PDB file of C-alpha atoms in Angstrom:
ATOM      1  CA  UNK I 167      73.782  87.227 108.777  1.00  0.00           C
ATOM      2  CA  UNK I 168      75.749  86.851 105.565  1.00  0.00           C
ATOM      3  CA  UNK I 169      79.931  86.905 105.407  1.00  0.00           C
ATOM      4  CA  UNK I 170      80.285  90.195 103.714  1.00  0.00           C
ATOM      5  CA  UNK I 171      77.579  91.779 106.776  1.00  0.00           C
ATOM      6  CA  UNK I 172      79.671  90.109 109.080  1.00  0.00           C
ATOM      7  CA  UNK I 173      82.804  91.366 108.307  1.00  0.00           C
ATOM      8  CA  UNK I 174      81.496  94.833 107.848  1.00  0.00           C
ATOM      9  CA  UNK I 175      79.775  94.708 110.825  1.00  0.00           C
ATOM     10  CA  UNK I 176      82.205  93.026 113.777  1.00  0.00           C
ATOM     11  CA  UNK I 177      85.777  92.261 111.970  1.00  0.00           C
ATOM     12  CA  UNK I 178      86.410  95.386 110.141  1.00  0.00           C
ATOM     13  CA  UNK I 179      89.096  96.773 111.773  1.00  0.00           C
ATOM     14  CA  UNK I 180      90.720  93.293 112.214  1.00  0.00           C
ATOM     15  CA  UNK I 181      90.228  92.610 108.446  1.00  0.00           C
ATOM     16  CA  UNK I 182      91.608  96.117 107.496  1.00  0.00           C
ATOM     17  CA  UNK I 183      94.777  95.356 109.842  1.00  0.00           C
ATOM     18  CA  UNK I 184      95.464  91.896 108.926  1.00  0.00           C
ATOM     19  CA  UNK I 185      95.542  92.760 104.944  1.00  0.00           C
ATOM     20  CA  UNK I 186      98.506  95.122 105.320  1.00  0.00           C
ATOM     21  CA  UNK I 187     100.784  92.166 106.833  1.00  0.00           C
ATOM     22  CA  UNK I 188      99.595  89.224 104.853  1.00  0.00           C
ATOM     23  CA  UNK I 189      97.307  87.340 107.258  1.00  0.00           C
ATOM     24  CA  UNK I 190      93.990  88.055 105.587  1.00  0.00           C
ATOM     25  CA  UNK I 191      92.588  84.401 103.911  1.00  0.00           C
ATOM     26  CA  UNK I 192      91.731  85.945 100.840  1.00  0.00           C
ATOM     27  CA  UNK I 193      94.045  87.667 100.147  1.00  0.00           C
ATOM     28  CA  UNK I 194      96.239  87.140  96.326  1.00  0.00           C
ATOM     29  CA  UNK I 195      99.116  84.541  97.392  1.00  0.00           C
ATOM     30  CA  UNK I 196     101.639  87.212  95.560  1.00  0.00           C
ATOM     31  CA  UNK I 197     100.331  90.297  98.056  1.00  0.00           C
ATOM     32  CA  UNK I 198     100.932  88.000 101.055  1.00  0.00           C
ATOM     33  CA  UNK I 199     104.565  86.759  99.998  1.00  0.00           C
ATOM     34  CA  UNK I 200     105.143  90.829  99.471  1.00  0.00           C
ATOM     35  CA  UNK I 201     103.969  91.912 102.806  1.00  0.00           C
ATOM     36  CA  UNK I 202     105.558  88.684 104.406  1.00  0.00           C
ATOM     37  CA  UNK I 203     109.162  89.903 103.014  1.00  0.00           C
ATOM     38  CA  UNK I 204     108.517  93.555 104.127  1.00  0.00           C
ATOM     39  CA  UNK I 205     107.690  92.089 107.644  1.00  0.00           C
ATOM     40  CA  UNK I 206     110.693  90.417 108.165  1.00  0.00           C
ATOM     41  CA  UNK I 207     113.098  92.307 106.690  1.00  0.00           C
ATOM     42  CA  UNK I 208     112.133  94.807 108.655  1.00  0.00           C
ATOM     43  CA  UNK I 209     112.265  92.732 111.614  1.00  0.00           C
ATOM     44  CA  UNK I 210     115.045  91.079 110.953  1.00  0.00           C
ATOM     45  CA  UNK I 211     117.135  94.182 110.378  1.00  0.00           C
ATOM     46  CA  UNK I 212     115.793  95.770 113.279  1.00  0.00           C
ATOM     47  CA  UNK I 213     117.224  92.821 115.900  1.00  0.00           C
ATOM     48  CA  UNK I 214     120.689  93.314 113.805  1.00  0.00           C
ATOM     49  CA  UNK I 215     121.003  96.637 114.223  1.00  0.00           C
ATOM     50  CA  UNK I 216     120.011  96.256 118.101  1.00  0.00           C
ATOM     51  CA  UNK I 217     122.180  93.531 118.581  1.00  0.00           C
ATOM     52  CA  UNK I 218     124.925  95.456 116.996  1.00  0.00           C
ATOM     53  CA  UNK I 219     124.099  98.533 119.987  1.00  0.00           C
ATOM     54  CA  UNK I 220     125.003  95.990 122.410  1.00  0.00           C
ATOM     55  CA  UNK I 221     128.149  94.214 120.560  1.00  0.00           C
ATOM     56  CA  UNK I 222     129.607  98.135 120.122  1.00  0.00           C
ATOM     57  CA  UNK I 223     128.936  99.569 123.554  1.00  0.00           C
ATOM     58  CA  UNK I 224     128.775  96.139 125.579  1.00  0.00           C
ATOM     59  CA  UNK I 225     128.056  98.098 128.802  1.00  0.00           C
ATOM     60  CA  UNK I 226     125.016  96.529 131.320  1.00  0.00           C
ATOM     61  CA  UNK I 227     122.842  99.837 130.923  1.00  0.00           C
ATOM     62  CA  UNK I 228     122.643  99.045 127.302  1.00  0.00           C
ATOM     63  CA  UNK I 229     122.071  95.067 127.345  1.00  0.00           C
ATOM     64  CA  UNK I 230     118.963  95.662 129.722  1.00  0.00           C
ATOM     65  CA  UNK I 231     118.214  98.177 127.389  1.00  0.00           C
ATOM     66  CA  UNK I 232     118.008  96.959 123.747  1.00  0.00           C
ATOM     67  CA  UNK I 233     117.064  93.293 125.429  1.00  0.00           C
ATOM     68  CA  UNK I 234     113.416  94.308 125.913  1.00  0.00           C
ATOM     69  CA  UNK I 235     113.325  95.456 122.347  1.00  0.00           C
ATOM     70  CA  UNK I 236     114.956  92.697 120.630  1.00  0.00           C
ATOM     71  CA  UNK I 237     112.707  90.658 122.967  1.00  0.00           C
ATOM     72  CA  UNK I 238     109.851  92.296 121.575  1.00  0.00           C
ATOM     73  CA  UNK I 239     110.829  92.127 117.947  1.00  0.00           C
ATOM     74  CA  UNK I 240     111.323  88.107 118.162  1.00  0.00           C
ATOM     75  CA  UNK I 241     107.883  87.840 119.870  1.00  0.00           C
ATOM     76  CA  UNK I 242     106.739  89.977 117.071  1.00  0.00           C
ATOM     77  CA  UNK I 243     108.214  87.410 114.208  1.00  0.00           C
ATOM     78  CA  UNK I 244     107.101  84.149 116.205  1.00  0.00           C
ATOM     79  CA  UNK I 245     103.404  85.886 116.426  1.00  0.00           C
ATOM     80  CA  UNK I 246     103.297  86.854 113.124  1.00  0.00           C
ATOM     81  CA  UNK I 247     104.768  83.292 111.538  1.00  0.00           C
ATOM     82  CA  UNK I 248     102.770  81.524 114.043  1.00  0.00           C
ATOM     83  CA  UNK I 249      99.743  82.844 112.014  1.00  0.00           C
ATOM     84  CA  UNK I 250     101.446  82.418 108.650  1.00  0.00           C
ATOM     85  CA  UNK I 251     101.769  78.442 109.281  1.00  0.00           C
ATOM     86  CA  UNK I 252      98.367  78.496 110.668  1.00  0.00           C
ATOM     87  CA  UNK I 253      96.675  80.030 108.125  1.00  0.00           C
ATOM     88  CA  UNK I 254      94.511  76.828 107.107  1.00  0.00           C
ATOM     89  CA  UNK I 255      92.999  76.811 111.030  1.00  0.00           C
ATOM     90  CA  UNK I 256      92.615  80.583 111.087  1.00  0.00           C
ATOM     91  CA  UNK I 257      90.527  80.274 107.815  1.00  0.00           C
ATOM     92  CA  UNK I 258      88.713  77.531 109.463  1.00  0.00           C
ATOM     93  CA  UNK I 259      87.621  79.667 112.417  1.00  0.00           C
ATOM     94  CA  UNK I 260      86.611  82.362 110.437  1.00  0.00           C
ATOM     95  CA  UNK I 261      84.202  80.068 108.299  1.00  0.00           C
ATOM     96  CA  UNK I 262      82.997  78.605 111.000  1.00  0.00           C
ATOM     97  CA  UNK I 263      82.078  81.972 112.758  1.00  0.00           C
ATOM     98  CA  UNK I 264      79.915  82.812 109.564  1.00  0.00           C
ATOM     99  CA  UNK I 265      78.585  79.869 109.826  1.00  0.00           C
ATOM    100  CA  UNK I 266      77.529  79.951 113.404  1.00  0.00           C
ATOM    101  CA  UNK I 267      75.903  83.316 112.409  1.00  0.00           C
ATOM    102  CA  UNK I 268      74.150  82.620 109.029  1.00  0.00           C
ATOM    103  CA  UNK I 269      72.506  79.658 110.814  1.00  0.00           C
ATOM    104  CA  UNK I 270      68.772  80.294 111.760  1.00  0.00           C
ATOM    105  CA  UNK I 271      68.718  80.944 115.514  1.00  0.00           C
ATOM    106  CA  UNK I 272      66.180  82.478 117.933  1.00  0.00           C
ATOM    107  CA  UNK I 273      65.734  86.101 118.059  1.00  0.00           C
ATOM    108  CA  UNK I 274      67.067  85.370 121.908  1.00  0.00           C
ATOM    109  CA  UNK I 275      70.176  83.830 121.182  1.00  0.00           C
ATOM    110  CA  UNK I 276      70.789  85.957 118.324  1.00  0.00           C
ATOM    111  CA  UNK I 277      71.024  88.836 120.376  1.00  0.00           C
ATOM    112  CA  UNK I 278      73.156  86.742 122.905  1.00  0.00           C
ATOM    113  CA  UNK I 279      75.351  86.551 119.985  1.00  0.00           C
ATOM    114  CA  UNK I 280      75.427  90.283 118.864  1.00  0.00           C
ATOM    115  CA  UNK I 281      75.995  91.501 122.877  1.00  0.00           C
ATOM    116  CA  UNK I 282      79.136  89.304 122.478  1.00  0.00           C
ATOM    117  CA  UNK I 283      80.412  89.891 118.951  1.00  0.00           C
ATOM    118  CA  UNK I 284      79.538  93.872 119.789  1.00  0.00           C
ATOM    119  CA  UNK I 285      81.603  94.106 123.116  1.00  0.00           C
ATOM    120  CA  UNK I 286      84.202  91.811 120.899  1.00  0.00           C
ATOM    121  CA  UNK I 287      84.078  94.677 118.063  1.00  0.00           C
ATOM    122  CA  UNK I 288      84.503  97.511 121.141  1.00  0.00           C
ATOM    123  CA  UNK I 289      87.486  95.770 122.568  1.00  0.00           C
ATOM    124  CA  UNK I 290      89.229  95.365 119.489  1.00  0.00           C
ATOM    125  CA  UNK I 291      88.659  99.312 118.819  1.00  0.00           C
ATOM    126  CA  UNK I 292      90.044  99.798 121.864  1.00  0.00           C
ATOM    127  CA  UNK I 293      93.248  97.654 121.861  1.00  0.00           C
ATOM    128  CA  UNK I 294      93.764  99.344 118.383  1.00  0.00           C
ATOM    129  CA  UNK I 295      93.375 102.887 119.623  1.00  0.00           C
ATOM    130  CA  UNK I 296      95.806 102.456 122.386  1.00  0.00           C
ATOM    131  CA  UNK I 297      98.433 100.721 120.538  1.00  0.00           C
ATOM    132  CA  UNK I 298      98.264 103.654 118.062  1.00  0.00           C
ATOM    133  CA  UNK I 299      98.662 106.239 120.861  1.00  0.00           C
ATOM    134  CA  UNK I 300     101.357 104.588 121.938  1.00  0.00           C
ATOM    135  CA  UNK I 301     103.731 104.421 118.770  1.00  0.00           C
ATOM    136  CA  UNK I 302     102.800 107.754 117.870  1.00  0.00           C
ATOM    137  CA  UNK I 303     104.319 108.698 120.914  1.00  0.00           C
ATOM    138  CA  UNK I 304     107.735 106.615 120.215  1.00  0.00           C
ATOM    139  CA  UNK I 305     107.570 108.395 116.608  1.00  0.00           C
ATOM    140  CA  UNK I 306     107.313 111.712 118.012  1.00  0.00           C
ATOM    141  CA  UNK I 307     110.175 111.294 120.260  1.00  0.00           C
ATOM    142  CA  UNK I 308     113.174 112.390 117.901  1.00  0.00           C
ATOM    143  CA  UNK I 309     111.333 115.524 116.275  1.00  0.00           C
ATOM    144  CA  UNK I 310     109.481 117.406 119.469  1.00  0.00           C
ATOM    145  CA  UNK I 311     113.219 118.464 120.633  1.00  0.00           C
ATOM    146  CA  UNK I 312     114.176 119.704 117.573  1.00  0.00           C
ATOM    147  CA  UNK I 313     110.857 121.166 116.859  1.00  0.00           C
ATOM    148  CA  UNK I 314     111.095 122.713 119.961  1.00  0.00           C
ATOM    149  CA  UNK I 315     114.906 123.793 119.611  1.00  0.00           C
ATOM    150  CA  UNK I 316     114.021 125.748 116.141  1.00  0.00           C
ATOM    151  CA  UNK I 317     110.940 127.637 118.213  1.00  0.00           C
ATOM    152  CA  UNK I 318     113.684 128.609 120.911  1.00  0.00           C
ATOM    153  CA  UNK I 319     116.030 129.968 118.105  1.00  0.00           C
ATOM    154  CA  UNK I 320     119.230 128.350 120.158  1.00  0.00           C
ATOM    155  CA  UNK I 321     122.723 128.884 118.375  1.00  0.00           C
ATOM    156  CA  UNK I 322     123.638 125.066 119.005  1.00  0.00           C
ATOM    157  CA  UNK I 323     123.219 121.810 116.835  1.00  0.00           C
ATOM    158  CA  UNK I 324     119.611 119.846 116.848  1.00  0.00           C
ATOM    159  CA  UNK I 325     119.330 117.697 119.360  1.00  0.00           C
ATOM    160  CA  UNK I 326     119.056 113.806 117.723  1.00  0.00           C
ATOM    161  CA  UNK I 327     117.154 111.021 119.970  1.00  0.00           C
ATOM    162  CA  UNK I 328     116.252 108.138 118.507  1.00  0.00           C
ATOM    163  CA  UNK I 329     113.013 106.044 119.161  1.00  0.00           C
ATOM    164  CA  UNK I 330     114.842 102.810 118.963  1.00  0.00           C
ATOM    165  CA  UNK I 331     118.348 103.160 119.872  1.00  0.00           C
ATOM    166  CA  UNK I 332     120.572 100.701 117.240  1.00  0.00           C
ATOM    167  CA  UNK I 333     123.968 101.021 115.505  1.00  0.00           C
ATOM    168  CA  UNK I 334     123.815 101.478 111.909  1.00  0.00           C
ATOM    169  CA  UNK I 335     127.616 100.925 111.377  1.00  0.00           C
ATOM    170  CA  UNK I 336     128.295 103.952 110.925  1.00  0.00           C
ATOM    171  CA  UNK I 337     130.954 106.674 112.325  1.00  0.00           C
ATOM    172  CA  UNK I 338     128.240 109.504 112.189  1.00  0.00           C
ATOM    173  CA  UNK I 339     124.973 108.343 112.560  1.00  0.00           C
ATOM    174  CA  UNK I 340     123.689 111.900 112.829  1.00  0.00           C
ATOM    175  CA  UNK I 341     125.068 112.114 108.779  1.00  0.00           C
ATOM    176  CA  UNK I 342     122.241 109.212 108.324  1.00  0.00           C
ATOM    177  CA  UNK I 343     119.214 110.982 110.672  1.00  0.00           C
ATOM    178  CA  UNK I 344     116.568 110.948 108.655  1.00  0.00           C
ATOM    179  CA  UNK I 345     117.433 107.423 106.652  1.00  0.00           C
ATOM    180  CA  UNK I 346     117.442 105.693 110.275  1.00  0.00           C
ATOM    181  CA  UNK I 347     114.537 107.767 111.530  1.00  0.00           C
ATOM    182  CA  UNK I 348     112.876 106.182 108.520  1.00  0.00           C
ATOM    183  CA  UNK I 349     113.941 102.947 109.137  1.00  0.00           C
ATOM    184  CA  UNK I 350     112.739 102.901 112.715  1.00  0.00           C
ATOM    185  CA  UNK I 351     109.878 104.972 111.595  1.00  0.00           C
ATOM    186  CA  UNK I 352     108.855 101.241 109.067  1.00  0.00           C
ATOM    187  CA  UNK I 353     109.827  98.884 111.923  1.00  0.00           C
ATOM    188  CA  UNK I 354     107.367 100.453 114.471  1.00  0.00           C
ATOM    189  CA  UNK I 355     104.213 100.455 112.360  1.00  0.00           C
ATOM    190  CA  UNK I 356     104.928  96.904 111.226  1.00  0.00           C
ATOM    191  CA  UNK I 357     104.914  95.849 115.191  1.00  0.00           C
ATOM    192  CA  UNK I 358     101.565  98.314 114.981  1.00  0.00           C
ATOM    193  CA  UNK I 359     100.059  96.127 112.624  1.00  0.00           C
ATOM    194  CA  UNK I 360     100.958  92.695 113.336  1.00  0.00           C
ATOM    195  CA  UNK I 361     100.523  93.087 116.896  1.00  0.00           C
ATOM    196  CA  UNK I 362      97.046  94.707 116.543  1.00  0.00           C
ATOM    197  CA  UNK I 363      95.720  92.490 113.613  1.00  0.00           C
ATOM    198  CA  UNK I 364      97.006  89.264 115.431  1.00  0.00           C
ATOM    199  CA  UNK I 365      95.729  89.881 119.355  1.00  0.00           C
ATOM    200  CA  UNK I 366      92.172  91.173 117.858  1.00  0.00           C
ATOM    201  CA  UNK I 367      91.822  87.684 116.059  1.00  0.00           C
ATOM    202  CA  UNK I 368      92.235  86.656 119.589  1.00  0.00           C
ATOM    203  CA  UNK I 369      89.719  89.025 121.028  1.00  0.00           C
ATOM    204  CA  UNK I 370      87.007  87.919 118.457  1.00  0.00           C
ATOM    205  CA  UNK I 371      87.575  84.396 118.843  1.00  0.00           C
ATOM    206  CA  UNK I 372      87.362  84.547 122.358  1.00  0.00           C
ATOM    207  CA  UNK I 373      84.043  86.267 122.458  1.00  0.00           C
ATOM    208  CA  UNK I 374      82.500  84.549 119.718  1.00  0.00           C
ATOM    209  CA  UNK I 375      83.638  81.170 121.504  1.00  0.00           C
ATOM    210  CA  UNK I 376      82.023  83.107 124.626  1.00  0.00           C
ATOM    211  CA  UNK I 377      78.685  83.621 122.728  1.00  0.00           C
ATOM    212  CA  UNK I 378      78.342  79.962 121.620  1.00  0.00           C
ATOM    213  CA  UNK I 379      78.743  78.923 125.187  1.00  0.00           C
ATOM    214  CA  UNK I 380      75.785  81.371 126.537  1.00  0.00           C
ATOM    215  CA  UNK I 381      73.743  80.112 123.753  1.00  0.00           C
ATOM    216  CA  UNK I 382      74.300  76.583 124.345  1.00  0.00           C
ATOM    217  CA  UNK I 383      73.829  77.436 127.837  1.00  0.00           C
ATOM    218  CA  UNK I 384      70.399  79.223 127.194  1.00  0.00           C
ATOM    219  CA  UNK I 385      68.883  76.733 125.091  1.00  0.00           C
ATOM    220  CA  UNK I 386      69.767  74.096 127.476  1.00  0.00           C
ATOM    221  CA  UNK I 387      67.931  75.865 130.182  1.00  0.00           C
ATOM    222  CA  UNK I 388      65.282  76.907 128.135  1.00  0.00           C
ATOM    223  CA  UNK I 389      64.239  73.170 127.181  1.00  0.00           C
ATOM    224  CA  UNK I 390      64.485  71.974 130.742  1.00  0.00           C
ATOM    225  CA  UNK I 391      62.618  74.887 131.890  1.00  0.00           C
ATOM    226  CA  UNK I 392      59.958  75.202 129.068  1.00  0.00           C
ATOM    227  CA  UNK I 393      59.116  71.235 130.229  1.00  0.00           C
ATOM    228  CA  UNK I 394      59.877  71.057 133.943  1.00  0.00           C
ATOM    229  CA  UNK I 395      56.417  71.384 135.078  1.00  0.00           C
ATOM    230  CA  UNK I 396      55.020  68.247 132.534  1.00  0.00           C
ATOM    231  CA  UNK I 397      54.215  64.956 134.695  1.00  0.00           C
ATOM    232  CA  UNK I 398      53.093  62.851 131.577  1.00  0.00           C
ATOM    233  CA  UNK I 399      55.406  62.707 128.467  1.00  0.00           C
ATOM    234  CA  UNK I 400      53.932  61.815 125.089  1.00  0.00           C
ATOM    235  CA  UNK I 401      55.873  60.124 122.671  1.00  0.00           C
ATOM    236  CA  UNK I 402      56.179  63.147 120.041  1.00  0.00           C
ATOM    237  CA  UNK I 403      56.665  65.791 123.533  1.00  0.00           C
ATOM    238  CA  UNK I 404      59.795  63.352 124.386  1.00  0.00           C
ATOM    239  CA  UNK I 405      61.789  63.482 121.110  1.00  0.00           C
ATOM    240  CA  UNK I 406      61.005  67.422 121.132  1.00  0.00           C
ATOM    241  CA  UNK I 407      62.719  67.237 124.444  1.00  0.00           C
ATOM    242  CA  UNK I 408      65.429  65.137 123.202  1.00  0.00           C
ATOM    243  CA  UNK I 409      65.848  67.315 120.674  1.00  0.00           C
ATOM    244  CA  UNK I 410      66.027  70.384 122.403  1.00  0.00           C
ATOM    245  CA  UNK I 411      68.573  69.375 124.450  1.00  0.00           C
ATOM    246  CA  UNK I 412      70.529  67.410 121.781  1.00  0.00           C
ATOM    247  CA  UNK I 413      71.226  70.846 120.007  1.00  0.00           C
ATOM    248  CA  UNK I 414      72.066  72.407 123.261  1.00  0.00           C
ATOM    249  CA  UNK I 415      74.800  69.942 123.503  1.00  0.00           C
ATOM    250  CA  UNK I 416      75.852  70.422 119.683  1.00  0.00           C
ATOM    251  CA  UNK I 417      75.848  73.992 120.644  1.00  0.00           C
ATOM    252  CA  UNK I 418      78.689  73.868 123.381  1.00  0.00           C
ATOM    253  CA  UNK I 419      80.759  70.960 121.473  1.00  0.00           C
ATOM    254  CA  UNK I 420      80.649  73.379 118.755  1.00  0.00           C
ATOM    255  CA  UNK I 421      81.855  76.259 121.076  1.00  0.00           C
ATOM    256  CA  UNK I 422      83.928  73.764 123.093  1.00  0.00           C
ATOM    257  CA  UNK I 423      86.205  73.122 119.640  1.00  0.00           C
ATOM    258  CA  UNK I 424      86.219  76.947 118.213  1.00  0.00           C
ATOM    259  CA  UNK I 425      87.644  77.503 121.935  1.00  0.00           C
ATOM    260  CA  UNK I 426      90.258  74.596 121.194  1.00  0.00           C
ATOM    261  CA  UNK I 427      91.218  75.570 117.738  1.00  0.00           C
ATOM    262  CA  UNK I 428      91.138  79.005 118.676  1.00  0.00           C
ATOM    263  CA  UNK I 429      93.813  78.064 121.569  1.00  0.00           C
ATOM    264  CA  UNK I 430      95.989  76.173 118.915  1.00  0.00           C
ATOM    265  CA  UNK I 431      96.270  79.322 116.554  1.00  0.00           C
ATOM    266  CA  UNK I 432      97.361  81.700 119.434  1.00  0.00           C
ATOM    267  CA  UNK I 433      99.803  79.233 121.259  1.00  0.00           C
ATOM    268  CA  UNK I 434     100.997  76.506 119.032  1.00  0.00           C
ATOM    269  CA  UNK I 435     103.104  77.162 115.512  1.00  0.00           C
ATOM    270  CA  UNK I 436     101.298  73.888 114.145  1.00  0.00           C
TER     271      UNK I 436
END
């Protein structure tokens, strides 16, 4: 299986998700620098304007409050730089996934492969799904009580919630609505994306690293199996053997240091 069949196939929705924030390999070094900016600035002016909540009101309810978000937002920013400084490892992985699967394998552990890099691709679809549920539901949160109070016809002002409660430095906020609503409105789908397109690099690795590991495993077993019954080794039958179980062992160092490197992308900022 070729690169482009591979990423059409299994990392398509990773691919599509990593592009808009700047963690794609390929991607022009200008585009990435962009995206990069629009990350953190978003970021960044979302933990000031948080901060800001709790500086202004300064009551418990609200630390406990905005400290879960502002939590979230610098977990955010470490995830997404720890990829940024990365990027030379991440490409690594990724060419050494295509060329796990553009190497000529049994039909067997081919399809050990493909079970893996399948429930991989269902996963990620998942995680994606979910995560999309759930910030349409924090976007939806400041306009189904209005919508609702201009069904009902009520003689009294809109109701205004916000998503993500911040202080904008302002007397009036409700003068600025729409301007913060848009604000918050940028901030959540950049958590969207960076927090999808970074975990389902995860997910893949994992399962690929899971797939090399089975198929090191099978052809391991297979060798020892295929010649446990032989009482009289020839000389040409014994390097076979060797052989056979020399690439099983190649097989799980291989696995054995995408695992590793894998580990070092998702934990470790270098």
């Amino acid at each position: 299986m070729d690169r482009a069949t591979l990423e059409r196939r299994f990392l398509k929705t990773t691919k599509q998700f990593a592009k808009y924030v700047g963690i794609w390999p390929d991607q022009n070094k200008i585009v990435k620098v962009l995206l990069w900016a629009m990350v953190d600035i978003s970021m960044v002016t979302s933990t000031i304007v948080q901060t800001a909540r709790i500086i202004h009101i300064g009551t418990l309810e609200v630390v406990i409050e905005q400290s879960s978000l502002i939590g979230a937002t610098i977990l955010m920013i470490v995830k997404h730089s720890n990829y940024i400084l990365n990027a030379t490892k991440l490409e690594s992985l990724l060419n050494d996934m295509s060329d796990d699967w553009s190497t000529n394998r049994l039909k067997e552990e081919f399809e050990i492969m493909t079970t893996y890099a399948t429930r991989g691709n269902f996963l990620v679809k998942i995680y994606a799904a979910s995560s999309c549920i759930s910030v349409a539901y924090f976007l939806q949160l400041p306009w189904s009580p209005r919508l609702i109070h201009m069904l009902r016809h009520q003689n009294t002002s809109p109701p205004f919630i916000y998503s993500i409660p911040g202080y904008y430095f302002v007397e009036d906020d409700r003068e600025y609505f729409y301007y913060i609503q848009l604000h918050v409105a940028l901030c959540l789908f950049v958590v969207l994306v960076v927090f999808i397109s970074c975990d389902t690099f995860y997910i893949l690795f994992v399962q690929h690293g899971c797939g090399l590991l089975t198929v090191a495993g099978y052809r391991f077993k297979n060798g020892v199996k295929k010649n446990s019954s032989i009482t009289k080794y020839t000389e040409t039958k014994g390097k076979e053997i060797h052989e056979s179980i020399w690439h099983s062992i190649q097989g799980h160092q291989r696995a054995i240091t995408s695992v590793l490197l894998r580990d070092c992308i998702s934990c470790h900022p270098n």
